[in-house]
Short mmCIF file of C-alpha atoms in Angstrom, two decimals:
data_model
loop_
_atom_site.label_atom_id
_atom_site.label_comp_id
_atom_site.label_asym_id
_atom_site.label_seq_id
_atom_site.Cartn_x
_atom_site.Cartn_y
_atom_site.Cartn_z
CA MET U 1 -24.12 -22.06 25.67
CA SER U 2 -24.44 -24.21 28.75
CA GLY U 3 -25.54 -22.22 31.73
CA SER U 4 -22.72 -23.07 34.11
CA GLU U 5 -19.74 -21.68 32.21
CA VAL U 6 -18.29 -18.21 32.49
CA GLN U 7 -18.62 -15.89 29.51
CA ASP U 8 -16.02 -16.95 26.98
CA THR U 9 -15.45 -13.64 25.26
CA TRP U 10 -12.61 -12.66 22.98
CA ARG U 11 -11.02 -9.38 22.08
CA VAL U 12 -10.09 -7.96 18.72
CA GLY U 13 -8.66 -4.46 18.67
CA SER U 14 -10.67 -2.46 21.17
CA ARG U 15 -13.74 -4.68 20.89
CA GLU U 16 -14.82 -7.44 23.18
CA LEU U 17 -17.00 -9.97 21.43
CA ARG U 18 -19.11 -12.79 22.74
CA SER U 19 -19.70 -14.54 19.44
CA ARG U 20 -16.84 -16.34 17.75
CA VAL U 21 -18.75 -16.70 14.50
CA ILE U 22 -18.42 -13.85 12.00
CA LEU U 23 -20.70 -14.06 8.99
CA GLY U 24 -20.57 -12.46 5.58
CA SER U 25 -23.62 -10.70 4.21
CA ALA U 26 -23.50 -11.91 0.59
CA ARG U 27 -25.12 -14.62 -1.51
CA TYR U 28 -28.13 -15.43 0.68
CA PRO U 29 -31.39 -16.32 -1.08
CA SER U 30 -32.99 -13.25 0.49
CA THR U 31 -32.34 -10.50 2.97
CA GLN U 32 -34.71 -12.14 5.43
CA VAL U 33 -32.81 -15.43 5.22
CA MET U 34 -29.61 -13.52 5.90
CA LEU U 35 -31.08 -11.84 8.97
CA ASP U 36 -32.44 -15.15 10.25
CA SER U 37 -29.07 -16.80 9.62
CA LEU U 38 -27.20 -14.13 11.56
CA GLU U 39 -29.53 -14.66 14.46
CA ALA U 40 -29.30 -18.46 14.25
CA ALA U 41 -25.50 -18.37 14.29
CA GLY U 42 -25.47 -15.87 17.15
CA ALA U 43 -23.24 -13.58 15.08
CA GLN U 44 -22.33 -10.11 16.28
CA LEU U 45 -19.95 -9.07 13.55
CA VAL U 46 -20.99 -9.04 9.87
CA THR U 47 -18.76 -8.31 6.91
CA MET U 48 -19.63 -5.91 4.12
CA ALA U 49 -17.81 -4.75 1.00
CA ILE U 50 -17.29 -1.14 -0.10
CA ARG U 51 -18.40 -0.29 -3.61
CA ARG U 52 -19.19 2.64 -5.86
CA ALA U 53 -22.79 3.76 -5.38
CA ASP U 54 -24.77 5.45 -8.13
CA PRO U 55 -26.18 8.72 -6.78
CA ARG U 56 -29.04 8.47 -9.29
CA ALA U 57 -30.16 5.13 -7.88
CA THR U 58 -31.92 6.27 -4.74
CA GLY U 59 -34.33 4.15 -2.78
CA GLY U 60 -34.14 0.44 -2.20
CA GLU U 61 -33.23 -1.13 1.09
CA ASN U 62 -30.02 -0.14 2.78
CA LEU U 63 -28.36 -3.28 4.09
CA TYR U 64 -25.99 -1.32 6.30
CA GLU U 65 -28.81 0.45 8.11
CA LEU U 66 -30.75 -2.79 8.32
CA LEU U 67 -27.84 -4.48 10.09
CA THR U 68 -26.83 -1.68 12.41
CA ASP U 69 -30.44 -1.01 13.38
CA ARG U 70 -30.57 -4.63 14.56
CA GLY U 71 -27.46 -4.19 16.67
CA TYR U 72 -24.94 -5.93 14.42
CA GLN U 73 -21.45 -4.54 14.12
CA VAL U 74 -20.22 -4.22 10.56
CA LEU U 75 -16.74 -5.32 9.58
CA PRO U 76 -15.83 -3.67 6.27
CA ASN U 77 -13.53 -5.48 3.89
CA THR U 78 -11.35 -4.36 1.03
CA ALA U 79 -12.51 -7.20 -1.22
CA GLY U 80 -11.78 -6.66 -4.88
CA CYS U 81 -8.53 -4.76 -4.32
CA PHE U 82 -5.42 -5.96 -6.13
CA THR U 83 -2.94 -3.41 -4.84
CA ALA U 84 -1.95 -1.99 -1.48
CA ARG U 85 -2.76 1.46 -2.83
CA ASP U 86 -6.37 0.57 -3.68
CA ALA U 87 -6.78 -1.27 -0.39
CA VAL U 88 -5.60 1.73 1.63
CA LEU U 89 -8.02 4.11 -0.09
CA THR U 90 -10.86 1.60 0.26
CA ALA U 91 -10.01 1.26 3.94
CA GLU U 92 -10.07 5.02 4.40
CA LEU U 93 -13.45 5.20 2.67
CA ALA U 94 -14.75 2.36 4.83
CA ARG U 95 -13.64 4.11 7.99
CA GLU U 96 -15.28 7.34 6.87
CA ALA U 97 -18.50 5.64 5.77
CA LEU U 98 -18.91 3.28 8.72
CA GLY U 99 -17.09 5.12 11.47
CA THR U 100 -15.03 2.08 12.37
CA SER U 101 -11.29 1.50 12.33
CA LEU U 102 -11.67 -2.28 12.36
CA LEU U 103 -10.95 -3.61 8.90
CA LYS U 104 -10.67 -6.90 7.09
CA LEU U 105 -7.77 -6.24 4.77
CA GLU U 106 -8.12 -8.24 1.59
CA VAL U 107 -5.70 -7.79 -1.29
CA ILE U 108 -6.08 -10.54 -3.83
CA ALA U 109 -3.61 -11.67 -6.46
CA ASP U 110 -5.90 -12.83 -9.24
CA GLU U 111 -9.54 -13.34 -10.11
CA GLU U 112 -9.29 -17.07 -10.64
CA THR U 113 -7.98 -18.21 -7.27
CA LEU U 114 -8.85 -15.09 -5.26
CA LEU U 115 -5.78 -15.98 -3.22
CA PRO U 116 -4.35 -13.15 -1.15
CA ASP U 117 -1.25 -11.36 -2.39
CA PRO U 118 1.16 -11.60 0.55
CA VAL U 119 3.47 -8.79 -0.55
CA GLU U 120 0.73 -6.23 -1.19
CA THR U 121 -1.09 -7.35 1.95
CA LEU U 122 1.94 -6.80 4.18
CA THR U 123 2.62 -3.42 2.57
CA ALA U 124 -0.98 -2.30 3.02
CA ALA U 125 -1.16 -3.64 6.57
CA ALA U 126 1.90 -1.70 7.69
CA GLU U 127 0.53 1.50 6.15
CA LEU U 128 -2.95 1.03 7.63
CA VAL U 129 -1.58 0.36 11.11
CA GLN U 130 0.32 3.65 10.83
CA ARG U 131 -2.96 5.33 9.90
CA GLY U 132 -4.63 4.02 13.03
CA PHE U 133 -6.60 1.07 11.68
CA ASP U 134 -7.27 -2.13 13.56
CA VAL U 135 -6.17 -4.39 10.74
CA LEU U 136 -7.30 -7.98 10.24
CA PRO U 137 -5.42 -9.23 7.17
CA TYR U 138 -6.78 -12.06 5.05
CA ILE U 139 -3.79 -14.29 4.29
CA ASN U 140 -2.74 -17.72 3.20
CA ASP U 141 -2.28 -20.23 6.02
CA ASP U 142 1.31 -19.05 6.30
CA PRO U 143 2.82 -19.00 9.80
CA VAL U 144 5.71 -16.78 8.71
CA LEU U 145 3.51 -14.13 7.14
CA ALA U 146 1.13 -14.28 10.11
CA GLN U 147 4.04 -13.47 12.40
CA LYS U 148 5.24 -10.61 10.20
CA LEU U 149 1.76 -9.10 10.13
CA GLU U 150 1.53 -9.31 13.88
CA ASP U 151 4.95 -7.66 14.09
CA VAL U 152 3.76 -4.65 12.04
CA GLY U 153 0.85 -4.22 14.44
CA CYS U 154 -2.14 -6.11 13.06
CA VAL U 155 -4.73 -6.83 15.76
CA GLY U 156 -5.41 -10.31 14.38
CA VAL U 157 -4.79 -12.51 11.39
CA MET U 158 -7.28 -14.20 9.08
CA PRO U 159 -5.68 -17.21 7.44
CA LEU U 160 -7.75 -19.00 4.83
CA ALA U 161 -8.87 -22.59 5.28
CA ALA U 162 -9.12 -22.98 1.50
CA PRO U 163 -9.89 -20.66 -1.43
CA ILE U 164 -12.86 -18.30 -1.05
CA GLY U 165 -16.16 -19.99 -1.79
CA SER U 166 -14.55 -23.42 -2.25
CA GLY U 167 -15.99 -25.03 0.88
CA LEU U 168 -12.98 -27.36 1.00
CA GLY U 169 -12.41 -26.92 4.72
CA ILE U 170 -9.07 -26.63 6.51
CA ARG U 171 -6.51 -27.95 4.02
CA ASN U 172 -3.50 -27.77 6.27
CA PRO U 173 -4.39 -28.16 9.95
CA HIS U 174 -0.73 -28.20 10.93
CA ASN U 175 -0.21 -24.70 9.55
CA PHE U 176 -3.08 -23.50 11.70
CA GLU U 177 -1.54 -25.14 14.76
CA LEU U 178 1.73 -23.39 13.96
CA ILE U 179 0.03 -20.03 13.48
CA VAL U 180 -1.95 -20.40 16.70
CA SER U 181 1.07 -21.55 18.71
CA ARG U 182 3.07 -18.48 17.74
CA ALA U 183 0.41 -15.77 17.56
CA SER U 184 -0.42 -13.51 20.45
CA VAL U 185 -3.27 -11.90 18.48
CA PRO U 186 -6.55 -13.62 17.59
CA VAL U 187 -6.48 -16.10 14.73
CA ILE U 188 -9.67 -16.00 12.69
CA VAL U 189 -10.17 -18.70 10.09
CA ASP U 190 -11.45 -17.00 6.97
CA ALA U 191 -12.59 -18.48 3.68
CA GLY U 192 -13.07 -22.02 2.51
CA LEU U 193 -14.94 -23.45 5.47
CA GLY U 194 -17.71 -25.66 4.14
CA THR U 195 -19.71 -27.10 6.99
CA ALA U 196 -20.03 -27.44 10.75
CA SER U 197 -17.22 -29.97 11.19
CA ASP U 198 -14.78 -27.56 9.55
CA VAL U 199 -15.78 -24.98 12.12
CA ALA U 200 -15.37 -27.43 15.01
CA LEU U 201 -11.89 -28.33 13.74
CA ALA U 202 -10.91 -24.67 13.53
CA PHE U 203 -11.65 -24.24 17.21
CA GLU U 204 -10.11 -27.57 18.21
CA LEU U 205 -6.91 -26.34 16.57
CA GLY U 206 -7.05 -23.33 18.86
CA CYS U 207 -8.34 -20.65 16.52
CA ASP U 208 -10.21 -17.80 18.17
CA ALA U 209 -13.00 -17.22 15.64
CA VAL U 210 -14.25 -18.16 12.20
CA LEU U 211 -15.64 -16.18 9.29
CA LEU U 212 -18.08 -17.88 6.95
CA ASN U 213 -20.23 -16.69 4.14
CA THR U 214 -20.86 -19.11 1.29
CA ALA U 215 -21.01 -22.15 3.60
CA VAL U 216 -24.06 -20.65 5.26
CA ALA U 217 -25.57 -18.56 2.48
CA GLN U 218 -25.44 -21.33 -0.13
CA ALA U 219 -26.47 -24.22 2.12
CA ARG U 220 -29.79 -25.77 1.16
CA ASP U 221 -31.16 -24.40 4.43
CA PRO U 222 -28.96 -21.42 5.37
CA VAL U 223 -30.64 -20.73 8.69
CA ARG U 224 -30.20 -24.32 9.78
CA MET U 225 -26.56 -24.32 8.69
CA ALA U 226 -26.04 -21.07 10.59
CA ARG U 227 -27.39 -22.75 13.71
CA ALA U 228 -25.15 -25.78 13.08
CA VAL U 229 -22.13 -23.52 12.72
CA GLY U 230 -22.98 -21.82 16.01
CA HIS U 231 -23.19 -25.17 17.76
CA ALA U 232 -19.97 -26.37 16.12
CA ALA U 233 -18.14 -23.27 17.27
CA ILE U 234 -19.16 -23.89 20.84
CA GLY U 235 -18.42 -27.61 20.57
CA GLY U 236 -14.98 -27.12 19.06
CA ARG U 237 -14.05 -24.36 21.45
CA GLU U 238 -15.17 -26.37 24.48
CA ALA U 239 -13.27 -29.42 23.23
CA MET U 240 -10.10 -27.36 22.86
CA LEU U 241 -10.50 -25.93 26.36
CA ALA U 242 -11.21 -29.39 27.73
CA GLY U 243 -7.93 -30.70 26.31
CA ARG U 244 -8.21 -33.74 24.14
CA MET U 245 -6.76 -37.16 25.02
CA PRO U 246 -3.50 -38.18 23.39
CA LYS U 247 -3.77 -40.14 20.17
CA ARG U 248 -2.52 -43.75 20.31
CA PHE U 249 -1.58 -46.10 17.53
CA TYR U 250 -3.12 -49.21 19.16
CA ALA U 251 -6.29 -49.74 21.12
CA GLU U 252 -6.43 -49.36 24.85
CA PRO U 253 -9.39 -50.96 26.65
CA SER U 254 -11.80 -48.68 28.41
CA SER U 255 -13.09 -51.46 30.66
CA PRO U 256 -10.81 -52.64 33.51
CA ALA U 257 -8.42 -55.51 32.73
CA GLU U 258 -8.80 -56.89 36.24
CA GLY U 259 -11.56 -59.23 37.47
CA LEU U 260 -12.15 -60.98 34.17
CA ILE U 261 -13.87 -64.33 34.54
CA GLY U 262 -12.11 -67.45 33.36
CA ALA U 263 -14.14 -70.06 31.49
CA GLY U 264 -11.26 -72.53 31.75
CA ASN U 265 -10.45 -75.09 29.15
CA ALA U 266 -13.81 -76.88 29.07
CA ALA U 267 -14.86 -78.09 25.66
CA TRP U 268 -16.84 -75.55 23.60
CA PRO U 269 -19.65 -75.64 22.84
CA MET B 1 -7.89 29.15 -14.45
CA SER B 2 -6.19 32.33 -15.65
CA GLY B 3 -6.41 32.96 -19.35
CA GLN B 4 -9.64 31.00 -19.66
CA ARG B 5 -13.16 32.32 -19.69
CA ALA B 6 -15.36 31.32 -16.82
CA SER B 7 -16.77 27.96 -17.81
CA THR B 8 -20.46 27.25 -17.74
CA SER B 9 -19.88 23.68 -16.71
CA VAL B 10 -17.25 21.62 -14.98
CA ALA B 11 -16.25 18.24 -16.38
CA ILE B 12 -15.49 15.67 -13.71
CA SER B 13 -15.26 11.94 -13.33
CA LEU B 14 -17.83 10.49 -10.93
CA ASN B 15 -17.36 6.81 -10.12
CA GLY B 16 -15.44 6.42 -13.34
CA GLU B 17 -18.04 8.14 -15.56
CA ARG B 18 -17.64 11.53 -17.18
CA ARG B 19 -20.10 14.07 -15.84
CA THR B 20 -20.54 17.78 -16.22
CA VAL B 21 -21.76 19.83 -13.30
CA ALA B 22 -22.43 23.50 -12.73
CA PRO B 23 -19.56 25.66 -11.50
CA GLY B 24 -19.60 25.91 -7.73
CA THR B 25 -21.05 22.43 -7.30
CA THR B 26 -19.87 20.98 -4.01
CA VAL B 27 -19.39 17.41 -2.94
CA ALA B 28 -22.50 17.75 -0.81
CA ASP B 29 -24.51 18.50 -3.96
CA LEU B 30 -23.41 15.20 -5.50
CA VAL B 31 -24.48 12.96 -2.62
CA PRO B 32 -28.21 12.25 -2.39
CA SER B 33 -29.61 13.82 0.75
CA THR B 34 -31.38 10.56 1.58
CA TRP B 35 -28.01 8.88 2.10
CA ARG B 36 -27.61 9.74 5.72
CA ARG B 37 -25.42 6.92 6.96
CA GLY B 38 -22.80 4.67 5.47
CA VAL B 39 -21.50 6.79 2.62
CA ALA B 40 -18.04 8.15 1.89
CA VAL B 41 -16.48 10.26 -0.82
CA ALA B 42 -12.96 10.36 -2.20
CA ARG B 43 -11.67 13.19 -4.37
CA ASN B 44 -8.54 12.52 -6.37
CA GLY B 45 -7.60 9.63 -4.13
CA GLU B 46 -8.19 11.36 -0.80
CA VAL B 47 -11.20 11.01 1.47
CA VAL B 48 -13.35 14.11 1.79
CA THR B 49 -14.85 13.86 5.26
CA ARG B 50 -18.54 14.49 5.65
CA GLY B 51 -17.86 17.75 7.44
CA GLU B 52 -15.98 19.02 4.39
CA TRP B 53 -18.58 18.11 1.78
CA SER B 54 -20.42 21.42 1.66
CA SER B 55 -17.24 23.48 1.59
CA THR B 56 -15.51 21.39 -1.08
CA ALA B 57 -16.29 22.66 -4.58
CA VAL B 58 -15.44 20.28 -7.39
CA GLU B 59 -12.87 21.40 -9.90
CA PRO B 60 -12.34 20.49 -13.55
CA ASP B 61 -11.02 16.94 -14.05
CA ASP B 62 -11.64 15.97 -10.42
CA LYS B 63 -11.97 12.24 -9.95
CA LEU B 64 -14.70 11.59 -7.43
CA GLU B 65 -15.68 8.29 -5.89
CA ILE B 66 -18.88 7.88 -3.91
CA VAL B 67 -19.06 4.57 -2.10
CA ARG B 68 -21.39 2.70 0.21
CA PRO B 69 -21.20 -0.64 1.99
CA ILE B 70 -22.86 -3.49 0.15
CA GLN B 71 -23.18 -7.21 0.78
CA GLY B 72 -19.81 -8.92 1.05
CA GLY B 73 -17.88 -11.71 2.68
#
C-alpha cells in the first residue's frame, strides 16, 4: 500500500477487513509454504473445509490452531455438499467448531465440473440466514441468482470466475459488471482465477475481494505468486477507484497537434 | 428399552462406521480430550453443543459425526 492513501477497508457481515485477498488453505507443497504465502498475500481470511475426524488419530499438527494462533480468521466452507440439507448441517457444525457465523456456502451439482447447484444453494442460503448465519454463497456468475441471494439476506456473493481449480480466469467479465452494478453486498470472485492479471481484472470490474487457492498453492513459487496476487489486488482496486479512460476505436494523439514544424515541399532526400 | 435386558454394549454409528460402546458412554467420552478447539459433534443430524457433551449419553443406533476443520479452498 502506498503511504498516502486512507485505509481502504471493506465489510462483510459484522467484520471489517483490510485485506481483499482471501486464500484457501489446501494444496500447498507444505504447511510452511502456505503460511509464507498467506503472509506474502497479506491475507486475513483463510478458508477451511469441515470433515469427519477420526478420534483414534490423535496427534499431528492442527491447521486450525496454527492459523488462529497466527491471527488469521478462518472462513469455513461447506465444500463437498450436494444438497441443501447436508450444507445446513455442515454449516451448523462449522459454527459450533469454529465459533463463527460467517460461512462460505458451497453446494455443488456434480463431481466433474464442481459447478454450484443454484437451486440447492438458494434453498440452503435462505435457511442459513434464518438460522443467523452470515452467508457467502458460491455461485455461477449469474446476476439474477446473485440478486435473489442478496434478497434472502446473504451478506455477500461469491461468483466463480471459472470452474474450481481450472485457472481459466474471468470467463464473462460482463456478468461480473452486471453483478457488481446491481449488488449492494460485497462481490467476492471465487474459483477459477489463475494468475495476477485475473485478480487485477476482478478489481477493475468493481469486485470487492477475491478468493484464490490453487492459483497460489500450485504456482511454481507459491509465495511469489501470493505476493503478486497481493500487488494485483491493490493495482486493480486503485485502477477502479481512479476511473479508467474511455475506450476509443481509433487512435488519439497524446502529443499536442499544434506547433508542428513544416518541412515544406523541398525535395527529399 | 422396555422388554429388553440391559445391554452390555451400545451399537452406534460413528462417522459412518459401526462401533460398540459401553452403556452410559457420553459424547464427551468419544471426543479425544486433546481436541480442545475446532471440533464439533452432530447426533442424528443435530449439533450437540460442547456444553452438552458430558450430559449427552449415546443411545443404540445413534448416528454420530465428529468433525474438524481441515485444509480447504
